[in-house]
Coordinates of C-alpha atoms in Angstrom, one line a residue:
X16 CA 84.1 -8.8 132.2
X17 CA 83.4 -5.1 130.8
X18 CA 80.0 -5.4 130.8
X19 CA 78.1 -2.8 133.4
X20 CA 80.7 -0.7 133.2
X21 CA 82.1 3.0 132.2
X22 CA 85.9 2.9 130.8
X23 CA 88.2 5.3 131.1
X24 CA 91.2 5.5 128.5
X25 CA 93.9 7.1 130.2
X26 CA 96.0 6.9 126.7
X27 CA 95.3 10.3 125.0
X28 CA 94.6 9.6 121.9
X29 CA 91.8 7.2 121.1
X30 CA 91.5 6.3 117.4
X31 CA 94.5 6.1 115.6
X32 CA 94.7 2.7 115.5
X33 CA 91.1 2.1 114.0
X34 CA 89.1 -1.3 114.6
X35 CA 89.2 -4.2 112.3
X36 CA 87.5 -6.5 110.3
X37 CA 84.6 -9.1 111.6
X38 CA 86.6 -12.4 109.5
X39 CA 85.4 -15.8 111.7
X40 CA 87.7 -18.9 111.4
X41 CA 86.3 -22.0 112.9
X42 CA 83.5 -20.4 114.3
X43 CA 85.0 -17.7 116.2
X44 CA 85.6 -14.2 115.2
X45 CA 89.3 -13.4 114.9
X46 CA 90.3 -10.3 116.0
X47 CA 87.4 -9.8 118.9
X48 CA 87.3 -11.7 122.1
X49 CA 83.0 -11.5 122.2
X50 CA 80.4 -10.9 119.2
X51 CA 79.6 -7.1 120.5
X52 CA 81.1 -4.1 122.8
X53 CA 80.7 -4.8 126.2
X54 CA 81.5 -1.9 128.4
X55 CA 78.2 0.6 128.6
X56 CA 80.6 3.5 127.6
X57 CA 83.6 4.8 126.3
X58 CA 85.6 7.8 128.4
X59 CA 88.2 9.5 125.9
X60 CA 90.8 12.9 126.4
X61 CA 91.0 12.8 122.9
X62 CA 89.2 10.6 119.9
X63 CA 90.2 11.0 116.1
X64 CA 88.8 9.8 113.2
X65 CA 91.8 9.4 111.3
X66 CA 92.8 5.7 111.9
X67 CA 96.1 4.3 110.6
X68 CA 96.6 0.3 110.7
X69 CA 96.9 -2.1 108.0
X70 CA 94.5 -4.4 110.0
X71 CA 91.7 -1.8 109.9
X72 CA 88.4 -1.8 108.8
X73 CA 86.1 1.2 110.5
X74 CA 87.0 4.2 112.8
X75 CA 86.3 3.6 116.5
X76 CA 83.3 5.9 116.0
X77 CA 81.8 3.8 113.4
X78 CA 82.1 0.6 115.4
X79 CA 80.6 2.3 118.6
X80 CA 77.9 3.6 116.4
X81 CA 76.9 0.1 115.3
X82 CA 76.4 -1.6 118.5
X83 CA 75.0 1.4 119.9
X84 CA 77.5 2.5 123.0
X85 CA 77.7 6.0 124.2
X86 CA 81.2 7.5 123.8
X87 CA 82.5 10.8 125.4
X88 CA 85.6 12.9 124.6
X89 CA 87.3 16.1 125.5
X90 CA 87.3 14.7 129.1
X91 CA 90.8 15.2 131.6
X92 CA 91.1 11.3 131.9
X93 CA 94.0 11.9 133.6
X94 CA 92.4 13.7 136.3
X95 CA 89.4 11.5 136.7
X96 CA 91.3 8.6 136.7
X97 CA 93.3 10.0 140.3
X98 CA 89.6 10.5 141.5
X99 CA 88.7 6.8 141.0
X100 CA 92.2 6.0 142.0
X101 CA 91.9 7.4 145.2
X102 CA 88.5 6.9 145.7
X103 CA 87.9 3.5 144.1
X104 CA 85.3 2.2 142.3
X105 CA 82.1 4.0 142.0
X106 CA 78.7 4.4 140.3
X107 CA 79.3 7.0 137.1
X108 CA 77.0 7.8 134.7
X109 CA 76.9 9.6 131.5
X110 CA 73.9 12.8 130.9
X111 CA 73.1 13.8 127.3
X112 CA 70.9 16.8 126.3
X113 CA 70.3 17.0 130.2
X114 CA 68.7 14.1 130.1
X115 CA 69.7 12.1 133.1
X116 CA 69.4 8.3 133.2
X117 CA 69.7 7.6 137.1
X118 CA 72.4 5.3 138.2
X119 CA 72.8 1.6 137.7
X120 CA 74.3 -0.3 140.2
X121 CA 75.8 -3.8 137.9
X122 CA 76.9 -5.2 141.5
X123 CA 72.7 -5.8 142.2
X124 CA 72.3 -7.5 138.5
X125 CA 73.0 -10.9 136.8
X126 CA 75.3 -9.6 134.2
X127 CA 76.3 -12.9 133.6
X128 CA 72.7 -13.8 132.5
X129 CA 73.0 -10.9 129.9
X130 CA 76.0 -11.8 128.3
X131 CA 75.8 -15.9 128.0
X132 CA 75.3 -17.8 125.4
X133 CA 71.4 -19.0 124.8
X134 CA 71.9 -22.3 123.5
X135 CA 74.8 -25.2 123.3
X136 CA 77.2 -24.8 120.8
X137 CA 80.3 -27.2 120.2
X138 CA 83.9 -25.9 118.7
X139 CA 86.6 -28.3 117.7
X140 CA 85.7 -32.1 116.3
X141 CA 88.5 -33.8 119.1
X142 CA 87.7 -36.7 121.3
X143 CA 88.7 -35.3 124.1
X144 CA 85.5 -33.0 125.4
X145 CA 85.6 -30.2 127.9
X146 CA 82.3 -28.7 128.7
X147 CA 82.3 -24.8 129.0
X148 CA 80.0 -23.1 131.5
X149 CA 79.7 -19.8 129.4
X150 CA 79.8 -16.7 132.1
X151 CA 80.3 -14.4 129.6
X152 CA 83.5 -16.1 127.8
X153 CA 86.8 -14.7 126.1
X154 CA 86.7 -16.8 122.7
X155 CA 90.7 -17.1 123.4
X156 CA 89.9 -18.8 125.5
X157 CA 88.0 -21.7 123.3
X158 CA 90.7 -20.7 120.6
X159 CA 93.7 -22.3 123.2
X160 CA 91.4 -25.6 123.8
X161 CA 90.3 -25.9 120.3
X162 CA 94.6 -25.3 119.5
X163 CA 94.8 -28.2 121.9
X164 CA 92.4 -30.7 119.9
X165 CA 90.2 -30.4 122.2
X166 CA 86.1 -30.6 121.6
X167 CA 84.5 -27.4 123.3
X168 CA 80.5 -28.0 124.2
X169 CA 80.1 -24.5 125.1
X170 CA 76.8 -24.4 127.5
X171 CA 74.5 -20.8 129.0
X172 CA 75.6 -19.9 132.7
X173 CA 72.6 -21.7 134.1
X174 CA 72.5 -25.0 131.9
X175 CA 72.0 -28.5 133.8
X176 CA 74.6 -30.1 132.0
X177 CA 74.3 -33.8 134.5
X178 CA 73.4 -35.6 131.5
X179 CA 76.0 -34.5 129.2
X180 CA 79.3 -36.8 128.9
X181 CA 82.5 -34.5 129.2
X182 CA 86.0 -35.2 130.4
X183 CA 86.5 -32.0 132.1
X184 CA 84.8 -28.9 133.0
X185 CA 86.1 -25.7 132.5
X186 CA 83.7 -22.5 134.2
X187 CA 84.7 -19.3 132.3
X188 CA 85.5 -15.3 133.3
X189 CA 82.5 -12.6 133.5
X190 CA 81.3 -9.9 134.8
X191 CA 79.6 -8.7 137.8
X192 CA 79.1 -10.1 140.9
X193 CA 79.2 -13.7 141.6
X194 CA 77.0 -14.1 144.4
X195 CA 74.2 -13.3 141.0
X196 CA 75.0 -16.7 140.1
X197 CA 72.9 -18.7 142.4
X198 CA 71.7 -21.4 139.7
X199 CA 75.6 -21.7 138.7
X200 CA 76.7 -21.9 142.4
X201 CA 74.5 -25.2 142.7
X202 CA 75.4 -26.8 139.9
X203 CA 78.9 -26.5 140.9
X204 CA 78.3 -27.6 143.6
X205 CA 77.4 -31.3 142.9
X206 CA 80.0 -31.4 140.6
X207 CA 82.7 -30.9 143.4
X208 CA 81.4 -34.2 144.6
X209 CA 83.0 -35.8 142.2
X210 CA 86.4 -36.4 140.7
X211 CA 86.4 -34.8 137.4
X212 CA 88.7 -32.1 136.6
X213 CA 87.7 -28.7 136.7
X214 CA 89.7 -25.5 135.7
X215 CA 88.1 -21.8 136.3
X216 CA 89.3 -18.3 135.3
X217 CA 88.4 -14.9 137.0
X218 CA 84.2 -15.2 137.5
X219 CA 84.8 -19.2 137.2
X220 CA 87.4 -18.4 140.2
X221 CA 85.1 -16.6 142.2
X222 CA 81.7 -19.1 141.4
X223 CA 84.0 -22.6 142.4
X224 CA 84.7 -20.8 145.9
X225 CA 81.5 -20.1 146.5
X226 CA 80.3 -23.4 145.8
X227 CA 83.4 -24.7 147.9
X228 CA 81.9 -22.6 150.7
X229 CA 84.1 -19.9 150.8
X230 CA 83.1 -16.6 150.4
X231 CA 84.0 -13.7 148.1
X232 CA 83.9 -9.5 148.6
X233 CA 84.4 -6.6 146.4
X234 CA 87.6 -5.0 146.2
X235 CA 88.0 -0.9 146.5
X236 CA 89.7 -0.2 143.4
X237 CA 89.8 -4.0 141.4
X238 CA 92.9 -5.1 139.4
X239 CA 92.6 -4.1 135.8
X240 CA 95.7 -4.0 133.7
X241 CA 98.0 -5.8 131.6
X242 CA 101.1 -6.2 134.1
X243 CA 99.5 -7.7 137.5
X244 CA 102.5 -9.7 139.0
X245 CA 101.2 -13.2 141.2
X246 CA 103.1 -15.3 142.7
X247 CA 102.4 -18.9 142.8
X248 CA 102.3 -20.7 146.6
X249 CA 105.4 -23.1 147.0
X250 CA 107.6 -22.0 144.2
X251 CA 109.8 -18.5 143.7
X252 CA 108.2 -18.4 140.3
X253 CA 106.4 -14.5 139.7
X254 CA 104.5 -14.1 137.1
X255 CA 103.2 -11.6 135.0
X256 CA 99.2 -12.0 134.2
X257 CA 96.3 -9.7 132.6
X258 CA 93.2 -9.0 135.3
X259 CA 90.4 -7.1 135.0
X260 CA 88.3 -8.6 138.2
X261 CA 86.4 -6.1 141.1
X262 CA 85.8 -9.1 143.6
X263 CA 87.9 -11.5 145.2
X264 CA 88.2 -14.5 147.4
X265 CA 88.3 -13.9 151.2
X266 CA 91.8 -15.8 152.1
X267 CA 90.0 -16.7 155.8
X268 CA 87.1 -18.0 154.9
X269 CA 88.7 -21.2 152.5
X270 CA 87.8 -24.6 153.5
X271 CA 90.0 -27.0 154.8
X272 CA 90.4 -29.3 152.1
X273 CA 91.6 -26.3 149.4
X274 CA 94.5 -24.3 149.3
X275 CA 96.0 -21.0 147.8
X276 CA 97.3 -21.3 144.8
X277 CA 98.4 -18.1 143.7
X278 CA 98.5 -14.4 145.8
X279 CA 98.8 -11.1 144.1
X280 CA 102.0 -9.7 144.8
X281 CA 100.6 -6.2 145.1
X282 CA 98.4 -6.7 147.7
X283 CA 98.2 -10.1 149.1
X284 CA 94.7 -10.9 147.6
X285 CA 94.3 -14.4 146.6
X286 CA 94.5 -14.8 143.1
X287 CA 93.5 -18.7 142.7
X288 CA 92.0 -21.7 144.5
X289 CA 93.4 -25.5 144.6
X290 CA 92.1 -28.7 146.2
X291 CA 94.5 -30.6 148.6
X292 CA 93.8 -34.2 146.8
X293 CA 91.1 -33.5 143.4
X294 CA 92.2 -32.5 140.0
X295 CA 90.7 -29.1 140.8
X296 CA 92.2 -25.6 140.4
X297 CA 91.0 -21.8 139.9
X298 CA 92.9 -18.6 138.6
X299 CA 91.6 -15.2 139.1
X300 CA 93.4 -13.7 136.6
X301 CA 93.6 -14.6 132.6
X302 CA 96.0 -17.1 131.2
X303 CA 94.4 -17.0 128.3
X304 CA 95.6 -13.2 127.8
X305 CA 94.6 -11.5 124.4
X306 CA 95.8 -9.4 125.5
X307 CA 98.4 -9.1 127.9
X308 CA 101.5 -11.4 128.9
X309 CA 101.2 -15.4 128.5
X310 CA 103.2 -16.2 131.0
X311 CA 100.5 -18.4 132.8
X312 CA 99.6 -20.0 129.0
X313 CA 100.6 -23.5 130.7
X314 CA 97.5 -23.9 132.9
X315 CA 95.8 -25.1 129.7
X316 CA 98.3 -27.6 129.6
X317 CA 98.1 -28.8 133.6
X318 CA 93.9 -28.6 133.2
X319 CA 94.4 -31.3 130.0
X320 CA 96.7 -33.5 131.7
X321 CA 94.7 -33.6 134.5
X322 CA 91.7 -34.2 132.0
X323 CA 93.7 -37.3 130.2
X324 CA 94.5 -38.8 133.2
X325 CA 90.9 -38.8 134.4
X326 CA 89.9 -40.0 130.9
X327 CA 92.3 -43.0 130.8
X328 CA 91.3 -43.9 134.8
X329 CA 87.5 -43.7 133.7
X330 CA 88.2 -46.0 130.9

């Protein structure tokens, strides 16, 4: 979801805690959630070399050196930050040498095309299979299914996947914006035709509205942080959730036959979709976390009970 984008570290000191080691279990990297940096640059007030952690492998530097980012330091954070706070969200770009690049606007470009996978790739060896529509996925979240004993067939963004047999689908988070994703859009929308479960997270939120029929915008400032409280429709229950999202769903414009299922309880925004009588739900924020709170952990759960119960009426 970083890709396209400057970050700002408000935190101080950047570097301390050093970066650490590539080890893959099961296919999957374990201490990254992707196989390279995302964001297009790092904004620091102050960067160290001198990393501490027994986890580490590399300095910061090092890492960002490898894959090729941009870094800057010595910047007031603090101050730029209340700019973009009060602002919101806008274009930024970095000049080195006075050597300027132009601006990029990401909102005009299929991140998501960038940051797929290229081919089909399966985790897990269960016999229960949920088929992953790769947007630019967290590999948590693959980790929770795979925990699960679940079979992941992890497909690109764009992949006709009619022919494949699955049990559920499950569209993932990624960056930019949705409306990029025409070829996704479509394909989602045969499969809301039918019955089969299908669970989507942040970008996977935003794509299953659209190819609902509802529509989607860009927020002025986004949600991006660890402690973004929801509340789910129905219930008292608050919850604590990670985001980092810049569109949303437009509340007015959702069809008859779906339903809020969560609001933010900052500013009202809809923060997840469900149908009124299909085995079909969407989250804008990330239950998966890593990191951030796991309070919402037990959508997994409801997806694959929805995905037995579909399994067991198909057979």
């Amino acid at each position: 979801s970083y890709t396209g984008q400057l970050l700002v570290a408000t935190y101080p000191l950047i570097g301390n805690y050093g970066v650490p080691d590539d080890k893959v279990e099961h296919g999957l990297p374990v201490n990254f959630e992707s196989d390279r940096i995302q964001v297009s640059a790092l904004i620091a007030s102050d960067y160290t070399e001198d990393y501490s952690h027994w986890n580490a492998h590399q300095s910061l530097g090092d890492w960002l050196k490898k894959h090729k980012i941009p870094a800057l330091f010595g910047i007031d954070t603090r101050a730029l930050t209340k700019i973009l706070r009060e602002k919101g969200t806008m274009l930024g770009k970095i000049i080195f040498d006075d050597v300027d690049p132009g601006f990029t606007d990401p909102d005009q470009e299929n991140l998501v095309a960038k940051v797929s996978t290229d081919k089909v790739i399966e985790y897990g060896s269960g016999e229960t299979r949920v088929l992953l529509v790769d947007c630019g996925v967290k590999y948590n979240i693959i980790r929770h299914f795979v925990s699960r004993g679940i079979k992941v067939i992890r497909v690109p963004w764009d992949y006709d996947y009619a022919k494949i047999a699955f049990d559920g689908l499950f569209i993932s988070n990624g960056p930019g914006n949705p409306k990029m994703c025409d070829t996704t859009i479509q394909h989602l929308t045969k499969s809301l035709q039918q019955d089969i479960p299908i669970f989507g997270i942040c970008l996977g939120n935003q794509l299953l509205a659209l190819a609902a029929g509802a529509d989607t915008y860009k927020l002025k400032y986004g949600h991006r942080s660890h402690n973004q409280p929801v509340l789910q429709l129905g219930t008292n229950k608050a919850l604590i959730t990670s985001q980092n999202h810049g569109f949303a769903i437009d509340s007015d414009s959702i069809p008859p036959d779906w339903e809020t299922y969560f609001i933010n309880l900052n500013d009202g925004t809809n923060e997840g979709l469900r149908h009124k009588t299909k085995p079909i739900f969407t989250v804008q924020f990330h239950p998966e976390a890593s990191g951030g709170p796991t309070d919402t952990e037990y959508l997994f759960d409801d997806f694959l009970k929805n995905v037995q119960s579909f399994k067991k009426n198909k057979a």
